[in-house]
Amino acid sequence: MTKEINQNNNASQTESVLSADEVLDSSIQYLKGVGPKRAAALKKCGVSTVWDALNYFPYRHEDRRKIIHIRDVENGEFVTVYGLVDTIASRKMRNRKTLVQVSIKDASGIIYGVWFNQKWMKDKFKKGQKVLFSGKAQTSPSLQITNPAVEILPEDFFPEDYEGTLIPIYRLTEEINALAMRKVIQSALERGLPFVEEYLPEKVLKQFSIMPLREAYKIIHSYDYPAEKLTEQNIAIARRRIVIDEFFVIAMGLLMKRRRTEQLPYLIHHKKPGKLVVDFIKSLNFKLTAAQKKVSKEILDDLVKNKPMNRLLQGDVGSGKTIVALIAMLSVVDGGYQAALMAPTEVLARQHFKTISSQLHGTGIKINVLTGSTKAKARREIIESLAAGEPQIIIGTHALIQAKVKIPKLGLAIIDEQHKFGVMQRNQLRGETEQIDVLVMTATPIPRSLALTVYGDLSISTIDELPKGRIPIKTYVIRPERLPRVWEFIRKQVSQGRQAYIVYPLIDESDKLPLKPAVAMYEELKGKILPDLKIGLVHGRVKADEKENVMNAFREGKLDVLVSTTVIEVGIDVPNASVMVIEEANRFGLAQLHQLRGRIGRGGEISYCILVNNEREDQPLREKIKKNNEPVQQDLLETTSNSRLAIMAETNDGFRIAEEDLKIRGPGEFFGIEQTGLPALKLANLIGDEEELRLSRHIADTLYQYRDTLKPETREKIRHRLYRAFGKTIRGVDAG
Ligand code: ADP
Ligand code: MG
């Protein structure tokens, strides 16, 4: 995407013919003061082009209108102090982590900057340098700021003639300091801002008191803007504009994508649920819960309507969504249509195939499974039979949405664990020539405001109870020292006929991450720790056949313990398993831990989830949030893995856990940006900015609806803005 522009050569001539895209997509390397080295450092912050730099927003602003004397610093206050570097020291602490302490002094006193486990900080300073520290001060054990924001100032800097203002504070890396970062962004603005076009009509800006885009960029980055007007209030207004921009782009992009689908004809006529469905429900060896009945009815009612279903089924892990999906599929099959169920992993697709096959035994319904590892010959046969309309139910992974796979009588597509799929991927199952009915299922609840944006006018069904007789899982957070007792506990459970999962974050050893790898731990567990138990291993690189053998053996109770990575995260259902140990649990997101934990507690026995916190100290999350510019609130930065894991011990409620997770990690991580196919939210926050999300959606809806009355330039500008955000993925979407 990045086009490099040769500026040395005929700069002015080149200039005149450059389009906005060429400027905004040009590499920052050609900006003033940025060479190859700095460009490489910036790349680590996700900044490669002028456009990236414009959208590299500060995570906060600092009030430099008054730099205070060190003597006046008070405990617990956020302060900025100026001084000369005095002492630089680093030492190993008892727990082998490195402590770096750098003191600076002004005429009134001395204050320390303190860093844990960031050895490299030491090399950033030289005695006598002029430095600004800012952050939360503490007065004991010494007057200090832990992890201060640092600015190393030029030789000729004098605080007296420093034009005090609100300064944007950016996330940095080791190789680039605050001043350099500010300079880069300022020159990116100088170069790129004239090419940033306002795309919202004047009237809209007025009606909703929205600040023009260019002004918002100026204020946020404190660029070319009168210092006296740079107030907290104006920054908030500017931020609101950028937030609206981010939401609008997503809302409009998805709206257009959706409208395009909605123009396709809907020719399907499902019949009312008949004997097949009724008999199936009777054949189950359990009774449906009231919630399952309720959502089944909602879905079946939707199917017979004369418009395509677009429904989200959410229910906590283990709430029994699969049966509901099967009921919907049977109803469709009864009317002569085919139904597809798509799962995010091979293991889950095969499990669905297995259980559904046995549940449908004797009904004469043809069912098949297609995944990435289906052998060529079998694949050909399945594809042929699907095209002939033969298997009435097809289960599979992404393999189902390959171009070659045609399912002519497809009447219903169900997507399991939808949060694992991208928005764009999901759309592919819908069919390209006509609309079909779609049900997406998830155990990870999505805030309604976001759901509406991502899915449009979708209906939501919720299973809000678990099948009777489930005993809540007991969850414990432990230190690795206590693992020997855990192994004993597993032995005891196995002797009572139960089974256990032991989960690791990695397959193999890694140079970068000092984590326990599944393969090595499997050997150790088998050879030394639990030699008397039968242990199996699965992970992402185990061959499909082997994977299936191991899963089957575990399911049939031929294995006592399953060592795995997160391949078992979604959907796996082995009710006899009652123990789950998750090592390095501090490495996982809460929603993911909840999914993993959902593998147990499925039988009638008490189940135990043991989360091992391998983090030595409770480091603030700040250091771990490597993502740049995430608008994380200050207090959340102080959240430690211990307190995060404590939430897991406290509650089994997936909705609460998802909410906590969203607060801590932001939507990008929560959904996995690559997976959603949506542009990243840089400033907008789904939890705090719901008002703006609603407004942006409203504006997008309105502009789309009245697109014929818009000026051609406005439409062109909107199209442009969307192209910037979605790049290639939006292609095929006609910017109305
Ligand atoms: P999820 O909603 O997480 O996908 P599943 O569909 O895998 O949950 O169901 C979890 C387990 O509960 C399965 O073993 C399933 O057979 C069982 N189950 C589903 N509904 C009921 C019910 N009404 N009563 C008892 N067990 C049920
Ligand atoms: Mg499931």
Short mmCIF file of N, CA, C and O and ligand atoms in Angstrom, two decimals, residues 321-322 348 352 416-417 571 602, ligand 2:
data_model
loop_
_atom_site.label_atom_id
_atom_site.label_comp_id
_atom_site.label_asym_id
_atom_site.label_seq_id
_atom_site.Cartn_x
_atom_site.Cartn_y
_atom_site.Cartn_z
N LYS A 321 -26.59 -24.49 23.11
CA LYS A 321 -26.96 -23.83 21.87
C LYS A 321 -27.02 -24.82 20.70
O LYS A 321 -27.79 -24.64 19.77
N THR A 322 -26.20 -25.88 20.79
CA THR A 322 -26.11 -26.80 19.66
C THR A 322 -27.46 -27.46 19.36
O THR A 322 -27.84 -27.61 18.20
N LEU A 348 -13.76 -28.74 16.63
CA LEU A 348 -15.16 -28.48 16.96
C LEU A 348 -16.09 -28.96 15.84
O LEU A 348 -17.14 -29.56 16.10
N HIS A 352 -19.04 -31.67 16.39
CA HIS A 352 -20.43 -31.43 16.01
C HIS A 352 -20.92 -32.54 15.10
O HIS A 352 -22.04 -33.04 15.25
N ASP A 416 -21.31 -21.08 14.26
CA ASP A 416 -21.10 -21.32 15.67
C ASP A 416 -19.90 -20.52 16.14
O ASP A 416 -18.94 -20.35 15.41
N GLU A 417 -19.96 -20.04 17.36
CA GLU A 417 -18.86 -19.27 17.93
C GLU A 417 -18.48 -18.14 16.98
O GLU A 417 -17.33 -18.00 16.59
N GLY A 571 -16.28 -24.90 22.29
CA GLY A 571 -17.23 -25.94 21.94
C GLY A 571 -17.01 -27.36 22.44
O GLY A 571 -17.94 -28.13 22.52
N ARG A 602 -19.81 -29.76 32.92
CA ARG A 602 -20.86 -30.15 31.99
C ARG A 602 -21.55 -31.43 32.42
O ARG A 602 -22.52 -31.85 31.81
MG MG B 2 -21.20 -24.63 21.41
#
